[in-house]
PDB file of C-alpha atoms in Angstrom:
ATOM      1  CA  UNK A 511      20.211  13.433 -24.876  1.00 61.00           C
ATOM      2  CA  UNK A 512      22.685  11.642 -22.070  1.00 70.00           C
ATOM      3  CA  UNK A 513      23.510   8.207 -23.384  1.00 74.00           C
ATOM      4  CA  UNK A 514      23.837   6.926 -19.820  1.00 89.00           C
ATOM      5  CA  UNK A 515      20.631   8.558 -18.285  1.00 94.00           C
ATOM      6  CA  UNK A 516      18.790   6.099 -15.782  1.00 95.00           C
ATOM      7  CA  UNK A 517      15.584   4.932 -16.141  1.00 96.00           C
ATOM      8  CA  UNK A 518      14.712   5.972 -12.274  1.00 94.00           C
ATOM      9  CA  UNK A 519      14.311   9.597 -14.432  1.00 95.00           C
ATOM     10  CA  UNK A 520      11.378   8.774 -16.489  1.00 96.00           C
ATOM     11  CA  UNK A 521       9.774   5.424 -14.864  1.00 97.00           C
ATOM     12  CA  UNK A 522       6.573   5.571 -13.070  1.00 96.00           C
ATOM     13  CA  UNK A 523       6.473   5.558  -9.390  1.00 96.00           C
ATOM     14  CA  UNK A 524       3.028   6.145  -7.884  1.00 94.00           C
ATOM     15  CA  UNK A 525       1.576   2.692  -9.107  1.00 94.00           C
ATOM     16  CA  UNK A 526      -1.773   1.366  -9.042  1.00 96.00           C
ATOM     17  CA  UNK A 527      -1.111  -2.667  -8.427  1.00 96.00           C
ATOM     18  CA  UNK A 528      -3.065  -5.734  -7.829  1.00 96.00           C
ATOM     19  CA  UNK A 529      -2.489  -8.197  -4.395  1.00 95.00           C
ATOM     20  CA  UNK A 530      -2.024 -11.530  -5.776  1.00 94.00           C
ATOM     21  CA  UNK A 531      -3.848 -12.627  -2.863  1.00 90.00           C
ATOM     22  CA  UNK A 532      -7.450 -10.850  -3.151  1.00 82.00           C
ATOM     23  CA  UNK A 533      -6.953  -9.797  -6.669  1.00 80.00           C
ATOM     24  CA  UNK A 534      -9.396 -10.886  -9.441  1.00 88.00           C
ATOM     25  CA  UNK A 535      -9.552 -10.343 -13.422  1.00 90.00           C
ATOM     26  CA  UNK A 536     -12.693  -8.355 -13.198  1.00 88.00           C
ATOM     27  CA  UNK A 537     -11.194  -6.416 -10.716  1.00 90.00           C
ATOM     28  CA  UNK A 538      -7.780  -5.927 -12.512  1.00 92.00           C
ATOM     29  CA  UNK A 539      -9.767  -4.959 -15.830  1.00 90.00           C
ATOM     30  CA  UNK A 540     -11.753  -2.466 -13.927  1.00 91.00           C
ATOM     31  CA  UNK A 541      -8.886  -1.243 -11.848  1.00 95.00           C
ATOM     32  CA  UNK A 542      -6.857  -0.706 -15.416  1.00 94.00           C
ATOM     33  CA  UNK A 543     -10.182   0.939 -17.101  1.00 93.00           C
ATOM     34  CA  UNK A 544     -10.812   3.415 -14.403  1.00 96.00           C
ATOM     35  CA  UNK A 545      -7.033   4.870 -13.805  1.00 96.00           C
ATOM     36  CA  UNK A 546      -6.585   4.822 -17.995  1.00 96.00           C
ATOM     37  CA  UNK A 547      -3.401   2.094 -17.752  1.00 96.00           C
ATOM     38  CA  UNK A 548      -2.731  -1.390 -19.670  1.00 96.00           C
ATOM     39  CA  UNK A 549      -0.747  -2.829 -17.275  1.00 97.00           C
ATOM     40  CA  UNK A 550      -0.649  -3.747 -13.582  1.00 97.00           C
ATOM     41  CA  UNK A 551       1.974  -5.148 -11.791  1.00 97.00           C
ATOM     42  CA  UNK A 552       1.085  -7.675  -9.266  1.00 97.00           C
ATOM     43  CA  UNK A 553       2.247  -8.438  -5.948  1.00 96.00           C
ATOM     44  CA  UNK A 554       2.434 -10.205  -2.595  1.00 94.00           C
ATOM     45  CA  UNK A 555       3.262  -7.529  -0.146  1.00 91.00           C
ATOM     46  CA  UNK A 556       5.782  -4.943  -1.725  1.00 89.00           C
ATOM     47  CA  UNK A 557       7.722  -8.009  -3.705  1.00 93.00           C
ATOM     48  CA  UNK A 558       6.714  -8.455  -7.645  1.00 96.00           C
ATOM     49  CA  UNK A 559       5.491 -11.586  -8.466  1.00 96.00           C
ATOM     50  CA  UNK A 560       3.458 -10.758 -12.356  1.00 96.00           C
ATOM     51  CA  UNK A 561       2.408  -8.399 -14.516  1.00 97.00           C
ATOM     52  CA  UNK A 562      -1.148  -8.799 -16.298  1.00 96.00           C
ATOM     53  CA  UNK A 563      -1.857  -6.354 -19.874  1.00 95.00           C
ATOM     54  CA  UNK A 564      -5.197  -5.050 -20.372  1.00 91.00           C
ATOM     55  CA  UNK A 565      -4.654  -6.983 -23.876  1.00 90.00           C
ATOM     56  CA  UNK A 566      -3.971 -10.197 -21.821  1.00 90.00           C
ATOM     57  CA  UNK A 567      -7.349  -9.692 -20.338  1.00 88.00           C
ATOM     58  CA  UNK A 568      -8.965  -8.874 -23.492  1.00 83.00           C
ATOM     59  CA  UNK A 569      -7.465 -12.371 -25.111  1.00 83.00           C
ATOM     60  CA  UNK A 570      -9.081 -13.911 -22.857  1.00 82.00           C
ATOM     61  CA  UNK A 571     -12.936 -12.448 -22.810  1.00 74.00           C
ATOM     62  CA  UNK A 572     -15.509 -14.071 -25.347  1.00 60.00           C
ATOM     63  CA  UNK A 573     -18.273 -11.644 -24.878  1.00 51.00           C
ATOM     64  CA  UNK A 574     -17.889  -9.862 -28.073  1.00 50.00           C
ATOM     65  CA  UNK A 575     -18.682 -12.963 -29.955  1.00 54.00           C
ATOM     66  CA  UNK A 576     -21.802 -13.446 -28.167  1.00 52.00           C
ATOM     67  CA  UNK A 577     -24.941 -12.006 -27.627  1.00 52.00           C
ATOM     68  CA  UNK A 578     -24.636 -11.689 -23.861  1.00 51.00           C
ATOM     69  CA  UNK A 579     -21.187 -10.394 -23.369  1.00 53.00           C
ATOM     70  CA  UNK A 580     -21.388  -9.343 -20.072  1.00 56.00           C
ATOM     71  CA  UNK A 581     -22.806 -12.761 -18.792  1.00 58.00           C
ATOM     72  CA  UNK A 582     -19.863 -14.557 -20.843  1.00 56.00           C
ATOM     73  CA  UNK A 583     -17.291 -12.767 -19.264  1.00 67.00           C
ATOM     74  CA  UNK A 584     -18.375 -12.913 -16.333  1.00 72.00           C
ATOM     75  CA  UNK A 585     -17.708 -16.493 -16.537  1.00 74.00           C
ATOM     76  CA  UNK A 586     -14.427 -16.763 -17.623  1.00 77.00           C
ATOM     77  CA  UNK A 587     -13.858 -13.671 -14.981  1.00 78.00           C
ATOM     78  CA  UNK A 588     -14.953 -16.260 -12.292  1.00 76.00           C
ATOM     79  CA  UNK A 589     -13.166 -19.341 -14.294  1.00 79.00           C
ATOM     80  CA  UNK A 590      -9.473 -18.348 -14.197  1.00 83.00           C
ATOM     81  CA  UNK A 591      -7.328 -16.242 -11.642  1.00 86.00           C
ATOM     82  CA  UNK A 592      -5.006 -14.028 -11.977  1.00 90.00           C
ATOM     83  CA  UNK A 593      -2.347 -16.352 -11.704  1.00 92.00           C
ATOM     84  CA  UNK A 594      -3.804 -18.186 -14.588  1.00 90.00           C
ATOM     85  CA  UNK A 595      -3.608 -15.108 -16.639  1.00 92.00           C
ATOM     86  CA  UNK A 596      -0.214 -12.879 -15.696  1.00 94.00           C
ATOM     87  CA  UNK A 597       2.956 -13.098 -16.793  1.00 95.00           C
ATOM     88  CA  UNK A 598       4.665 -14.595 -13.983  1.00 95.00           C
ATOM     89  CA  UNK A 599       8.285 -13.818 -13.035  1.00 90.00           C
ATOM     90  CA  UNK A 600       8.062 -10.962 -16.014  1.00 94.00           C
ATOM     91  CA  UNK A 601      11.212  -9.461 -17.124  1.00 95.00           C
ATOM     92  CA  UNK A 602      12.505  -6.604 -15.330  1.00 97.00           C
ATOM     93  CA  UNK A 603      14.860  -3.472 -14.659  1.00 97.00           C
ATOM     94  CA  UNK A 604      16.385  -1.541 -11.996  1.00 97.00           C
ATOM     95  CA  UNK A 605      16.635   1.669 -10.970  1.00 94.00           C
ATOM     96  CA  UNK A 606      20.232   2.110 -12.516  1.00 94.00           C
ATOM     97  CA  UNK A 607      19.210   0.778 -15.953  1.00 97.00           C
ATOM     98  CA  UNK A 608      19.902   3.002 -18.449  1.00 97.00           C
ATOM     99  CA  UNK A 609      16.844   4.472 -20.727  1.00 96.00           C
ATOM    100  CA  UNK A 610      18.808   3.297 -23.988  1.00 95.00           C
ATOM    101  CA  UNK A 611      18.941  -0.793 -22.146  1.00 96.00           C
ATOM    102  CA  UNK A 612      15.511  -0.043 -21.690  1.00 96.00           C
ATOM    103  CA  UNK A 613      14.275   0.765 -25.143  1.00 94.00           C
ATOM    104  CA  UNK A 614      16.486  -1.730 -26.096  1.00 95.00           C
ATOM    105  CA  UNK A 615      14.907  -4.224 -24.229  1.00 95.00           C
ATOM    106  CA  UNK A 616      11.100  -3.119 -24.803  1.00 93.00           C
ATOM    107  CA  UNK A 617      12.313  -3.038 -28.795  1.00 92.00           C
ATOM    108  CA  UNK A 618      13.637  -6.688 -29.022  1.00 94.00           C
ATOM    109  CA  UNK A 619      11.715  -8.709 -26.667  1.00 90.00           C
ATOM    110  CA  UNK A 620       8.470  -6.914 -27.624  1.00 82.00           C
ATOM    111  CA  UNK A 621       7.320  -5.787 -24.557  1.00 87.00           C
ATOM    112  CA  UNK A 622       5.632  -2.386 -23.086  1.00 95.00           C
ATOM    113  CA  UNK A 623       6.214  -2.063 -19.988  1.00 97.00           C
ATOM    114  CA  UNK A 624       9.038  -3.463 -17.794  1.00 98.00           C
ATOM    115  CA  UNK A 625       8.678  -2.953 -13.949  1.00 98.00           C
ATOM    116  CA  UNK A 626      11.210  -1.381 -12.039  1.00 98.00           C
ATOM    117  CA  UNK A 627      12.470  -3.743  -9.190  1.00 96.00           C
ATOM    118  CA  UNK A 628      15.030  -2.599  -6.125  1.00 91.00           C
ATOM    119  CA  UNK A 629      16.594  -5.087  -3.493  1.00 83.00           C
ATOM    120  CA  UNK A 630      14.654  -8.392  -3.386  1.00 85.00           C
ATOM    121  CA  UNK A 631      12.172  -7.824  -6.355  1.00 86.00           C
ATOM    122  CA  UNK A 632      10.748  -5.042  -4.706  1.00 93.00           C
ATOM    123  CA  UNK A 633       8.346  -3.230  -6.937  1.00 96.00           C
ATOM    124  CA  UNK A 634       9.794   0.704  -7.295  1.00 96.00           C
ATOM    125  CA  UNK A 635       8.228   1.984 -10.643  1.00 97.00           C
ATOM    126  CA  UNK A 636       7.296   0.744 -14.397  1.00 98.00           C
ATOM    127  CA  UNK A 637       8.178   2.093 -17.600  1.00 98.00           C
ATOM    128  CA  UNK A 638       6.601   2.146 -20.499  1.00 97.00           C
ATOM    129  CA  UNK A 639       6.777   2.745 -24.277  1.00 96.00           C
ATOM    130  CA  UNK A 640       4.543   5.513 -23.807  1.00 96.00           C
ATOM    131  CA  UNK A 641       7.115   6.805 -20.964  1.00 97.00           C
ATOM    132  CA  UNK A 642       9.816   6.463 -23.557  1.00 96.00           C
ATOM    133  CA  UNK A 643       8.154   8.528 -26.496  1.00 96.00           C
ATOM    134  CA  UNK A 644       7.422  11.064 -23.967  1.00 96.00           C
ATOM    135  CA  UNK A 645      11.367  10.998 -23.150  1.00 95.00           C
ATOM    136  CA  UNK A 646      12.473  11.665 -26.726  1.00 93.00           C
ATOM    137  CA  UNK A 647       9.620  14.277 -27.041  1.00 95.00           C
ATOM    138  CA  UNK A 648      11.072  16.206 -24.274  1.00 92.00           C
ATOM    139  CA  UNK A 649      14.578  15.575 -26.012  1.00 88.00           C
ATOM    140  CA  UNK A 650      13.649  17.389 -29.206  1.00 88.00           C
TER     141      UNK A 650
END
Protein backbone atom coordinates (compact mmCIF):
# COMPACT_ATOMS: atom_id res chain seq x y z
CA UNK A 1 0.00 0.00 0.00
CA UNK A 2 1.64 3.63 -1.14
CA UNK A 3 1.27 5.96 1.80
CA UNK A 4 1.05 8.92 -0.58
CA UNK A 5 -1.43 7.42 -3.20
CA UNK A 6 -4.06 10.12 -4.43
CA UNK A 7 -7.47 9.89 -4.06
CA UNK A 8 -8.02 10.78 -8.02
CA UNK A 9 -7.10 6.64 -8.01
CA UNK A 10 -10.09 5.34 -6.31
CA UNK A 11 -12.78 8.37 -6.31
CA UNK A 12 -15.78 8.20 -8.43
CA UNK A 13 -15.96 10.07 -11.59
CA UNK A 14 -19.03 9.32 -13.72
CA UNK A 15 -21.55 11.01 -11.21
CA UNK A 16 -25.15 11.09 -11.14
CA UNK A 17 -25.93 14.84 -9.59
CA UNK A 18 -28.83 17.01 -8.91
CA UNK A 19 -29.21 20.92 -10.56
CA UNK A 20 -29.89 23.02 -7.67
CA UNK A 21 -32.05 24.84 -9.92
CA UNK A 22 -34.81 22.17 -11.11
CA UNK A 23 -33.90 19.67 -8.53
CA UNK A 24 -36.51 18.37 -6.01
CA UNK A 25 -36.37 15.84 -2.88
CA UNK A 26 -38.65 13.40 -4.54
CA UNK A 27 -36.63 13.58 -7.39
CA UNK A 28 -33.21 13.31 -5.55
CA UNK A 29 -34.67 10.22 -3.49
CA UNK A 30 -35.72 8.60 -6.65
CA UNK A 31 -32.66 9.56 -8.58
CA UNK A 32 -30.49 7.92 -5.47
CA UNK A 33 -33.01 4.72 -5.35
CA UNK A 34 -32.81 3.93 -8.98
CA UNK A 35 -28.78 4.22 -9.60
CA UNK A 36 -28.27 2.24 -5.92
CA UNK A 37 -26.23 5.53 -4.29
CA UNK A 38 -26.75 7.54 -0.83
CA UNK A 39 -25.44 10.53 -1.87
CA UNK A 40 -25.75 13.19 -4.57
CA UNK A 41 -23.81 16.04 -5.00
CA UNK A 42 -25.57 19.09 -6.07
CA UNK A 43 -24.81 21.76 -8.36
CA UNK A 44 -25.32 24.96 -10.34
CA UNK A 45 -23.68 24.33 -13.62
CA UNK A 46 -20.39 22.21 -13.13
CA UNK A 47 -19.58 24.25 -9.63
CA UNK A 48 -20.59 22.27 -6.19
CA UNK A 49 -22.79 23.98 -4.15
CA UNK A 50 -24.33 20.70 -1.54
CA UNK A 51 -24.45 17.38 -1.01
CA UNK A 52 -27.89 15.70 0.15
CA UNK A 53 -27.63 11.68 1.91
CA UNK A 54 -30.31 9.36 1.17
CA UNK A 55 -30.38 9.27 5.21
CA UNK A 56 -30.89 13.11 5.13
CA UNK A 57 -33.92 12.44 3.08
CA UNK A 58 -35.09 9.67 5.13
CA UNK A 59 -34.84 12.10 8.46
CA UNK A 60 -36.94 13.99 7.03
CA UNK A 61 -40.06 11.67 5.66
CA UNK A 62 -42.97 10.88 8.23
CA UNK A 63 -44.74 8.33 6.20
CA UNK A 64 -43.70 5.38 8.13
CA UNK A 65 -45.46 6.65 11.13
CA UNK A 66 -48.60 7.00 9.34
CA UNK A 67 -51.07 5.17 7.68
CA UNK A 68 -50.76 6.94 4.34
CA UNK A 69 -47.09 7.21 3.83
CA UNK A 70 -46.99 8.00 0.46
CA UNK A 71 -49.52 10.97 0.81
CA UNK A 72 -47.33 12.25 3.91
CA UNK A 73 -44.34 12.41 2.09
CA UNK A 74 -45.47 13.71 -0.52
CA UNK A 75 -46.07 16.67 1.51
CA UNK A 76 -43.06 17.34 3.09
CA UNK A 77 -41.52 16.39 -0.60
CA UNK A 78 -43.50 19.51 -1.81
CA UNK A 79 -42.84 21.50 1.70
CA UNK A 80 -39.03 21.88 1.71
CA UNK A 81 -36.35 22.16 -1.17
CA UNK A 82 -33.40 20.93 -1.60
CA UNK A 83 -31.71 23.74 -0.28
CA UNK A 84 -33.64 23.29 2.87
CA UNK A 85 -32.35 19.82 3.15
CA UNK A 86 -28.43 19.56 1.78
CA UNK A 87 -25.50 20.14 3.33
CA UNK A 88 -24.47 23.31 1.93
CA UNK A 89 -20.83 24.28 1.30
CA UNK A 90 -19.99 20.39 2.43
CA UNK A 91 -16.49 19.58 3.14
CA UNK A 92 -14.34 18.61 0.41
CA UNK A 93 -11.07 17.16 -1.33
CA UNK A 94 -9.03 17.45 -4.32
CA UNK A 95 -7.72 15.48 -6.73
CA UNK A 96 -4.15 15.43 -5.05
CA UNK A 97 -5.49 14.42 -1.61
CA UNK A 98 -4.02 11.57 -0.45
CA UNK A 99 -6.33 8.29 0.30
CA UNK A 100 -4.82 8.15 3.98
CA UNK A 101 -6.14 12.42 4.42
CA UNK A 102 -9.11 11.00 3.12
CA UNK A 103 -9.92 8.20 5.49
CA UNK A 104 -8.68 10.39 7.88
CA UNK A 105 -11.06 12.86 7.25
CA UNK A 106 -14.24 10.52 6.60
CA UNK A 107 -12.98 8.77 10.18
CA UNK A 108 -12.99 11.98 12.37
CA UNK A 109 -15.54 14.23 11.03
CA UNK A 110 -17.95 11.30 10.46
CA UNK A 111 -18.71 11.63 7.10
CA UNK A 112 -19.16 9.14 3.91
CA UNK A 113 -18.58 10.65 1.19
CA UNK A 114 -16.46 13.76 0.43
CA UNK A 115 -16.71 15.22 -3.17
CA UNK A 116 -13.83 15.72 -5.18
CA UNK A 117 -13.53 19.46 -6.26
CA UNK A 118 -10.80 20.90 -9.05
CA UNK A 119 -10.25 24.73 -9.84
CA UNK A 120 -13.21 26.84 -8.62
CA UNK A 121 -15.28 24.10 -6.74
CA UNK A 122 -15.69 22.28 -9.74
CA UNK A 123 -17.28 18.95 -9.10
CA UNK A 124 -14.56 16.05 -10.49
CA UNK A 125 -15.51 12.83 -8.49
CA UNK A 126 -16.73 11.61 -4.81
CA UNK A 127 -15.36 9.15 -2.59
CA UNK A 128 -16.76 7.13 -0.38
CA UNK A 129 -16.30 4.77 2.60
CA UNK A 130 -17.46 2.11 0.49
CA UNK A 131 -14.66 3.32 -2.18
CA UNK A 132 -12.18 3.09 0.64
CA UNK A 133 -12.97 -0.59 1.89
CA UNK A 134 -12.84 -1.54 -1.64
CA UNK A 135 -9.18 0.13 -1.68
CA UNK A 136 -7.83 -1.90 1.23
CA UNK A 137 -9.60 -5.03 -0.23
CA UNK A 138 -7.64 -4.71 -3.32
CA UNK A 139 -4.53 -4.02 -0.96
CA UNK A 140 -4.70 -7.40 0.74
Amino acid sequence: MKKREAVSKIMQRELKTMSIHDGNLKNAKTMMEENNIRHLPIVSGEKLVGIISLTDIHRISFGGNYGQAASVDASVYDTLSLEHVMMSEPRTVTVDTTIKEVAEKLAVEEFHALPVVGNDNKLEGIVTTTDLVNYLIEQY
